[in-house]
Coordinates of C-alpha atoms and ligand atoms in Angstrom, one line a residue:
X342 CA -170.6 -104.3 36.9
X343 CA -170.9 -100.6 35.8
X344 CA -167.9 -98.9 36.7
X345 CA -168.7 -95.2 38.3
X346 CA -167.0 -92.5 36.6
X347 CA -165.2 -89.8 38.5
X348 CA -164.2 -87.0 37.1
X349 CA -159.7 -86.9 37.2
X350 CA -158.9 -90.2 36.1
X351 CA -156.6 -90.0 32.9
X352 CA -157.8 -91.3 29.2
X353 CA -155.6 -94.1 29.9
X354 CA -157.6 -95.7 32.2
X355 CA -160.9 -94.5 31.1
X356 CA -159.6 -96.4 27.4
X357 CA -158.2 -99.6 29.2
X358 CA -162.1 -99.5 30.8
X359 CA -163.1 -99.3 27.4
X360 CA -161.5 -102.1 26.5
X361 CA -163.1 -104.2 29.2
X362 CA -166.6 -103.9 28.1
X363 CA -165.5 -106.5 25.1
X364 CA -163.7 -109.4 26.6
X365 CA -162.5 -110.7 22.9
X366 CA -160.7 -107.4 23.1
X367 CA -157.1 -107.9 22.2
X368 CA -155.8 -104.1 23.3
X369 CA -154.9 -103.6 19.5
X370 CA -157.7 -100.2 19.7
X371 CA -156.4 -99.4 23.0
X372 CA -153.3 -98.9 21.7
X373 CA -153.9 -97.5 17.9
X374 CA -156.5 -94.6 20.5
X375 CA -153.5 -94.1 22.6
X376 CA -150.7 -93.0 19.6
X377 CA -154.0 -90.5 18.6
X378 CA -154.1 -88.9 22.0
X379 CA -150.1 -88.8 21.4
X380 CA -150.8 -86.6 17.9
X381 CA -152.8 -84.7 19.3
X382 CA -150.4 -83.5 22.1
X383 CA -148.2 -82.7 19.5
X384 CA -150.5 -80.9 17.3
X385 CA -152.0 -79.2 20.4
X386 CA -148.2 -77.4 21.5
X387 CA -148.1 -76.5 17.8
X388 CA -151.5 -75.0 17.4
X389 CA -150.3 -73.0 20.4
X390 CA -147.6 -71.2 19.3
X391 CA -149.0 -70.6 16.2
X392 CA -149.9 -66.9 17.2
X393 CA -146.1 -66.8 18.0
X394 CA -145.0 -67.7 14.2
X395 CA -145.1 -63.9 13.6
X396 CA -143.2 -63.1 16.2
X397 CA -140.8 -65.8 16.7
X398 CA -140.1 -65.9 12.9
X399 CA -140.2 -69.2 11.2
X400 CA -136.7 -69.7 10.4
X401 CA -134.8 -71.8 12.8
X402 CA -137.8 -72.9 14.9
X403 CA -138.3 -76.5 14.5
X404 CA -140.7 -78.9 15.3
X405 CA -140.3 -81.9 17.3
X406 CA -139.7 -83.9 14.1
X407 CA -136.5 -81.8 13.7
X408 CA -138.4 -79.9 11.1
X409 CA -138.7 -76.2 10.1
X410 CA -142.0 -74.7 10.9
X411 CA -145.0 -75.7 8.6
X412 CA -148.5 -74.9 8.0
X413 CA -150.6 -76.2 10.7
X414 CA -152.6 -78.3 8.7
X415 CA -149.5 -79.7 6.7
X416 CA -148.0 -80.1 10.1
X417 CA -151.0 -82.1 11.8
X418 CA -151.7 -84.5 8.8
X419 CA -148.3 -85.5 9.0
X420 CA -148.2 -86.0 12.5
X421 CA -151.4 -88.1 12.0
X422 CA -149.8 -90.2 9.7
X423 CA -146.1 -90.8 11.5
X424 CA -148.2 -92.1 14.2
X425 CA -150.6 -94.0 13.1
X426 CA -148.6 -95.8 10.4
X427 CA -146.1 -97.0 12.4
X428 CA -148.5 -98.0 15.5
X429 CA -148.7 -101.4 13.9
X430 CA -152.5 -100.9 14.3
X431 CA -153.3 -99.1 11.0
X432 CA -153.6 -101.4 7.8
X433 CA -154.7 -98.1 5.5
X434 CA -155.5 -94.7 6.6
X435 CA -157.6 -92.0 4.3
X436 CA -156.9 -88.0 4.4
X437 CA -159.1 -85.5 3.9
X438 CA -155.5 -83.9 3.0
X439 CA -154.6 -86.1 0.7
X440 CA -156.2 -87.3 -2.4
X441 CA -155.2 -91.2 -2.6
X442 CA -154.9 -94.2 0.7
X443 CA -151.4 -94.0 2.6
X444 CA -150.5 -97.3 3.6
X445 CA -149.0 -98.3 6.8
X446 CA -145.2 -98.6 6.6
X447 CA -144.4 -102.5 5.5
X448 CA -144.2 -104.6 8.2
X449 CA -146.8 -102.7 10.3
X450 CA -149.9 -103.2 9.3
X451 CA -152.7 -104.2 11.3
X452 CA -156.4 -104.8 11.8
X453 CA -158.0 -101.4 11.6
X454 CA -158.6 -98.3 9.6
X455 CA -158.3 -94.6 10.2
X456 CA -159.7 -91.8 8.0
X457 CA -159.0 -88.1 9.6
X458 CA -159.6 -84.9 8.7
X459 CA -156.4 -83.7 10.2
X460 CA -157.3 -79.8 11.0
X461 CA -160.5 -78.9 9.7
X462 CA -161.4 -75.1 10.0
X463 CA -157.8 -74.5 9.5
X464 CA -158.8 -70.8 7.9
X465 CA -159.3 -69.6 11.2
X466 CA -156.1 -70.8 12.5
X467 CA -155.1 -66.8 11.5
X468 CA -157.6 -65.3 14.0
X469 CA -156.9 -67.5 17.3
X470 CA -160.5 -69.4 16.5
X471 CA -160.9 -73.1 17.4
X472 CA -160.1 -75.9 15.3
X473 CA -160.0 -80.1 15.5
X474 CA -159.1 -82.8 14.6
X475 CA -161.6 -85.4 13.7
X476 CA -161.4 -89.2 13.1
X477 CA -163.2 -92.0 12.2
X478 CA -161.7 -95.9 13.3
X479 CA -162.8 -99.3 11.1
X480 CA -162.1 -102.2 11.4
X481 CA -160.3 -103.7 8.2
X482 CA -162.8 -105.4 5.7
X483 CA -159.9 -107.7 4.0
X484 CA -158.4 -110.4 5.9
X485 CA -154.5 -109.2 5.7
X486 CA -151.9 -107.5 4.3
X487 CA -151.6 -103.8 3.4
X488 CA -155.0 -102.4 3.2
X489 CA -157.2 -101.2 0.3
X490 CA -159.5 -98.6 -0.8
X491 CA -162.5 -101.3 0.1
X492 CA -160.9 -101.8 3.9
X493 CA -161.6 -97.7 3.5
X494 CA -164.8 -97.3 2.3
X495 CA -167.4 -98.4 4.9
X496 CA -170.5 -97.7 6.1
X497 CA -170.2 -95.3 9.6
X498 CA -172.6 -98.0 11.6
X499 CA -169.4 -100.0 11.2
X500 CA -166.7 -97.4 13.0
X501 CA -165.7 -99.0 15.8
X502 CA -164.4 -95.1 17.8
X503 CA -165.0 -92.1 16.5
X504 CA -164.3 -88.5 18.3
X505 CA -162.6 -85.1 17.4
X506 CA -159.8 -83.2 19.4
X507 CA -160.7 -79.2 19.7
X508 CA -157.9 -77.1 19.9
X509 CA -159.4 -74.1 21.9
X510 CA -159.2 -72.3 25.2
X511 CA -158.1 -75.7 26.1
X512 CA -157.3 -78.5 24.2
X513 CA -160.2 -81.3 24.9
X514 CA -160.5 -84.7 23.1
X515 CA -164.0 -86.4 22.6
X516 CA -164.6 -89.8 21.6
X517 CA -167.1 -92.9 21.5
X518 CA -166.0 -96.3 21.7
X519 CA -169.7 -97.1 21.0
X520 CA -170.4 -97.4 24.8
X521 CA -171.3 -93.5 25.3
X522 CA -169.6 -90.3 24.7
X523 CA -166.4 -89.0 27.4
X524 CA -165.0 -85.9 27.1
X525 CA -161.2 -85.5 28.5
X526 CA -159.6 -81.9 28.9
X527 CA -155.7 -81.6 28.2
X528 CA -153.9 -80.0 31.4
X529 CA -150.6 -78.6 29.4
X530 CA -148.7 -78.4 32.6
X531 CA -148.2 -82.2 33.1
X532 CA -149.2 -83.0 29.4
X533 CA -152.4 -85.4 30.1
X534 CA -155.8 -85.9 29.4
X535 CA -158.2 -85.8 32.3
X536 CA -162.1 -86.9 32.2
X537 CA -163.8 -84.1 32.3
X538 CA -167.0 -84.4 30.9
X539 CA -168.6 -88.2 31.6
X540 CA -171.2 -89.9 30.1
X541 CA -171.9 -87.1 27.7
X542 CA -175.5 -86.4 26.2
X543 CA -176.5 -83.2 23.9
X544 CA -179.8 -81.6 25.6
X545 CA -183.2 -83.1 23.8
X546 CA -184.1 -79.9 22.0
X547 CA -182.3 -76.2 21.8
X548 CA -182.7 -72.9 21.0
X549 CA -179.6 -72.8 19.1
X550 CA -179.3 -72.9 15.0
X551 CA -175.6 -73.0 13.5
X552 CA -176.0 -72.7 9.4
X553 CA -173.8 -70.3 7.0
X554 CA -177.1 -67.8 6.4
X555 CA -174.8 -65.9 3.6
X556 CA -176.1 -69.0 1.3
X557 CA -179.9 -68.3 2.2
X558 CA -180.6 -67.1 -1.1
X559 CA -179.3 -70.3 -2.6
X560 CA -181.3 -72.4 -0.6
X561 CA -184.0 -75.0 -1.5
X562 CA -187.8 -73.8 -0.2
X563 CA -188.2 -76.3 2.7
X564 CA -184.7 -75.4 3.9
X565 CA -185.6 -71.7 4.1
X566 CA -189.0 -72.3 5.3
X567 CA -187.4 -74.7 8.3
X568 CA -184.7 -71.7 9.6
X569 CA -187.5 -69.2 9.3
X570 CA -190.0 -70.7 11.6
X571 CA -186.8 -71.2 13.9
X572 CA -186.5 -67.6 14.3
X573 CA -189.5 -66.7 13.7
X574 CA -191.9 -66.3 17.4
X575 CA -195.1 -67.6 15.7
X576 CA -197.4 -69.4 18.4
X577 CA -195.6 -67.5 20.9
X578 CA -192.3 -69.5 20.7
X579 CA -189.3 -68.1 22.3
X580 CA -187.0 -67.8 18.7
X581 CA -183.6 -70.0 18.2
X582 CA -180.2 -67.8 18.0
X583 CA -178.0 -68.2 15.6
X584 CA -174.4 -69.3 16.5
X585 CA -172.1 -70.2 14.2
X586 CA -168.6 -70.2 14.2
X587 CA -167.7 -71.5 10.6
X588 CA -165.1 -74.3 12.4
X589 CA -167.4 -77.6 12.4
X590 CA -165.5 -78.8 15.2
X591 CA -166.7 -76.2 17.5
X592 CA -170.1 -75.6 16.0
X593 CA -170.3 -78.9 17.0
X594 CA -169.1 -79.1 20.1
X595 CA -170.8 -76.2 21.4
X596 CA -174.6 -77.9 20.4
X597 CA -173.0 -81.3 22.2
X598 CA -172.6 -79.7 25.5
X599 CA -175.6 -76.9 25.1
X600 CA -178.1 -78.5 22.8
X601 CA -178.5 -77.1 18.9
X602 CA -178.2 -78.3 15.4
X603 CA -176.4 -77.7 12.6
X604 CA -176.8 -77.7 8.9
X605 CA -174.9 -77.5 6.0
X606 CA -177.4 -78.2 3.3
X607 CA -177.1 -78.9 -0.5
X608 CA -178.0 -75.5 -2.3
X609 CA -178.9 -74.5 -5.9
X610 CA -176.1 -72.1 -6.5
X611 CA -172.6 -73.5 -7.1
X612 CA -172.3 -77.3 -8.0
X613 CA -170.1 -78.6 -5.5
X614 CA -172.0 -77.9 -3.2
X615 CA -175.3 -79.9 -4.6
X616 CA -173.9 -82.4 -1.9
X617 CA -173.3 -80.2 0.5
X618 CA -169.4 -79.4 1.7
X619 CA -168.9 -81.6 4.3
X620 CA -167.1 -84.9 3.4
X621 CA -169.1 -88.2 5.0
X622 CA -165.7 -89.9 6.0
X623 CA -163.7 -87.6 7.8
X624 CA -166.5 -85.1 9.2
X625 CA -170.0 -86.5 8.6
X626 CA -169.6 -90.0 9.7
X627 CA -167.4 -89.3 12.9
X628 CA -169.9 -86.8 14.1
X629 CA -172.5 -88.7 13.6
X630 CA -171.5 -91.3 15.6
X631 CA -170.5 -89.0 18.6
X632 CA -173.9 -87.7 18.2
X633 CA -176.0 -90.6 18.3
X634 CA -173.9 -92.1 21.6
X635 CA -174.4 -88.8 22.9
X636 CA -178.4 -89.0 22.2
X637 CA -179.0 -86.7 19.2
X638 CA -179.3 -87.2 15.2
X639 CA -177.2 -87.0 12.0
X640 CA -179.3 -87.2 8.7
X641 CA -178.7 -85.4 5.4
X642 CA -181.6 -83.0 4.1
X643 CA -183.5 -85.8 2.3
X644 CA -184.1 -87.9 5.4
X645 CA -180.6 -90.2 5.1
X646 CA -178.9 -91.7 8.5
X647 CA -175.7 -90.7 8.0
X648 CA -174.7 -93.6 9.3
X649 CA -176.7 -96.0 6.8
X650 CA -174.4 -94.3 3.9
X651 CA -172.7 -96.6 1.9
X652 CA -169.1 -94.3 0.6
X653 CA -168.9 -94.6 -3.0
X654 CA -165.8 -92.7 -2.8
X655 CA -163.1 -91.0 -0.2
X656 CA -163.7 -87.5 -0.3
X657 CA -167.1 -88.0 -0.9
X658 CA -169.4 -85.2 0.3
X659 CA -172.7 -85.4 1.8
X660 CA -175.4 -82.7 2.9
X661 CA -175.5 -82.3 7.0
X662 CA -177.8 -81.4 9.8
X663 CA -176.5 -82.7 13.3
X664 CA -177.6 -82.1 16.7
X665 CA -180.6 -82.3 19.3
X666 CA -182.9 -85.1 18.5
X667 CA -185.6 -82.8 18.6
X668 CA -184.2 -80.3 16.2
X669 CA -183.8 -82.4 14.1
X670 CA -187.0 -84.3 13.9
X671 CA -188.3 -80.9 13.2
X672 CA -185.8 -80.2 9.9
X673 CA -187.0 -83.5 8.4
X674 CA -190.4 -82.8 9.4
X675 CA -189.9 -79.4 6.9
X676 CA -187.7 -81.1 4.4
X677 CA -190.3 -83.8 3.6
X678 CA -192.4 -80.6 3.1
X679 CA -194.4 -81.0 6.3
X680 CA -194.9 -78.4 8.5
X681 CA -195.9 -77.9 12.5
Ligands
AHM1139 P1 -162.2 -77.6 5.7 O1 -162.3 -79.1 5.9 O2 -161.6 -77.2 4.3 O3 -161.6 -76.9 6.8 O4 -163.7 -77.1 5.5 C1 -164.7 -77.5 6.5 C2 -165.1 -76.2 7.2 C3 -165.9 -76.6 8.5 O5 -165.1 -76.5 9.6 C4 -167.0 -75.6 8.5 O6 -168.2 -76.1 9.1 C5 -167.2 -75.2 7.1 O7 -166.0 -75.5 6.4 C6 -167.5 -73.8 6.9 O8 -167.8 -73.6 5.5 P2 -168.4 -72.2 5.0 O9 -167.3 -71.2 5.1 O10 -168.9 -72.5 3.6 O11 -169.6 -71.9 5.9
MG1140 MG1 -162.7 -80.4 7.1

């Protein structure tokens, strides 16, 4: 039986529902999703005061690890990984932070995987813009022990939760279990997660583009030819606007809940970014999967699923456009070199 969705019951429940929808469920995911919502309660009150570090000074402040104050992004991968490692969940994790796997601590290890990228947009921490935290759950691929790179290195189909937690005018987490999207909304006075935003699903098509224009000149022919005829008003289309923020995160979330897509496409100019920038394991992947519970589309500019990729390494990047179905059906309609 379907169970209705209000909106006020805590991430608790709305995880231990989750959990029901697959009866061989042992609560292992339940539990490894719960320490994450813990990290990111933590990173959340830090991310808070970080306007006060100025202020306040950083000397003497300290954490709730007993800590002097860090950078942010220092501070959240750590965070990440005190959690997770000793959750008993966690076989292997992967960093976008760090270059190599961190194991679990001995003893602890368990059936899954995490990959994270622990505070992406960090530069804008400086100017009070949003940033997240995005993750990406496996199951392990070995059959015990600590993990290895392999248990890592998996195709996104295969994630079994996926999400990001924004850090902005309020905190909110997002995540898929693979049953739908839920978005939950941190009230800081009581320190919980709420559901807020059930059963999420982006809007069909948009009128929203989000794409660093800066590298325009750089860009391949269909790519240029695709966000021209999204401005453009030929045929007596209303044009797209541009929105884009520069923190993936909240590019992203914004074209969840309004409808729009977003690119960042290989170029010609500099070499690493003939894959693009973003990495597939802790931002492509993850997204994609949010997206495509939520109803939309991740592919890279030569007509990939994201989520078909096969990693061939961690910090592997891949070329991204995400959002609206239609939007995108349009891009690959340009970048097979077809046109409307
Ligand atoms: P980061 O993981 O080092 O923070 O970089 C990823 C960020 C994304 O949040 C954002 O979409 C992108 O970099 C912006 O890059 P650019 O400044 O090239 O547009
Ligand atoms: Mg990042």
């Amino acid at each position: 039986m379907a169970l209705v969705k209000r909106k006020g019951i805590t991430i608790s429940r709305q995880l231990l529902d989750d959990q029901k929808l697959h009866p061989e469920a042992t609560g292992a995911l339940t539990a490894l999703l719960s320490d994450l919502v813990v990290a990111g309660k933590i990173i959340s009150a830090e991310v808070n005061m970080a306007g006060l570090a100025d202020i306040l000074g950083q000397s003497g402040r300290t954490n709730i690890q007993g800590e002097n104050v860090q950078k942010l992004d220092v501070f959240a991968n750590q965070t990440i990984k005190r959690r997770m490692e000793q959750c008993g969940h966690i076989c292997v994790m992967a960093s976008e932070e760090e270059d190599d796997p961190i194991p679990s601590l001995p003893g602890y290890e368990g059936n899954y995987t995490i990959a994270f990228d622990p505070l992406d947009g960090s530069t804008n921490i400086d100017v009070n813009v949003s940033v997240g935290t995005i993750f990406s759950i496996h199951r392990r691929a070995s059959s015990g022990g600590p993990g290895t790179v392999a248990d890592l290195l998996q195709k996104g189909s295969s994630q079994v939760a996926a999400g990001y937690i924004i850090y902005g005018s309020s905190t909110m987490i997002v995540y898929t279990t693979g049953s739908g999207v839920h978005g939950f909304t941190l009230d800081p006075s009581v320190g919980e997660f709420f559901l807020s935003h059930p059963h999420m699903r982006i809007p069909d098509a948009s009128l929203y583009y989000s794409v660093n224009e800066a590298y325009a000149p750089y860009w391949f022919d269909d790519t240029r030819d695709f966000v021209n005829y999204l401005k453009s008003d030929a045929n007596g289309r209303k044009p797209y606007s541009a929105r884009y923020i520069g923190s993936l995160v909240s590019d992203f979330h914004r074209n969840l809940v309004k409808g729009g897509i977003f690119l960042y496409p290989r170029d010609k100019k500099s070499s690493d970014k003939t894959e693009g920038k973003l990495r597939l394991l802790y931002e492509a992947a993850p997204l994609a999967m949010v997206v495509e519970q939520a109803g939309g589309r991740a592919v890279t500019d030569d007509g990939r699923r994201i989520l078909d990729i096969e990693p061939t390494g961690l910090h592997q990047r891949v070329p991204l456009i995400i959002g609206s179905q239609h939007d995108v059906d349009l891009a690959e309609l340009f970048l097979r070199g077809g046109r409307p």
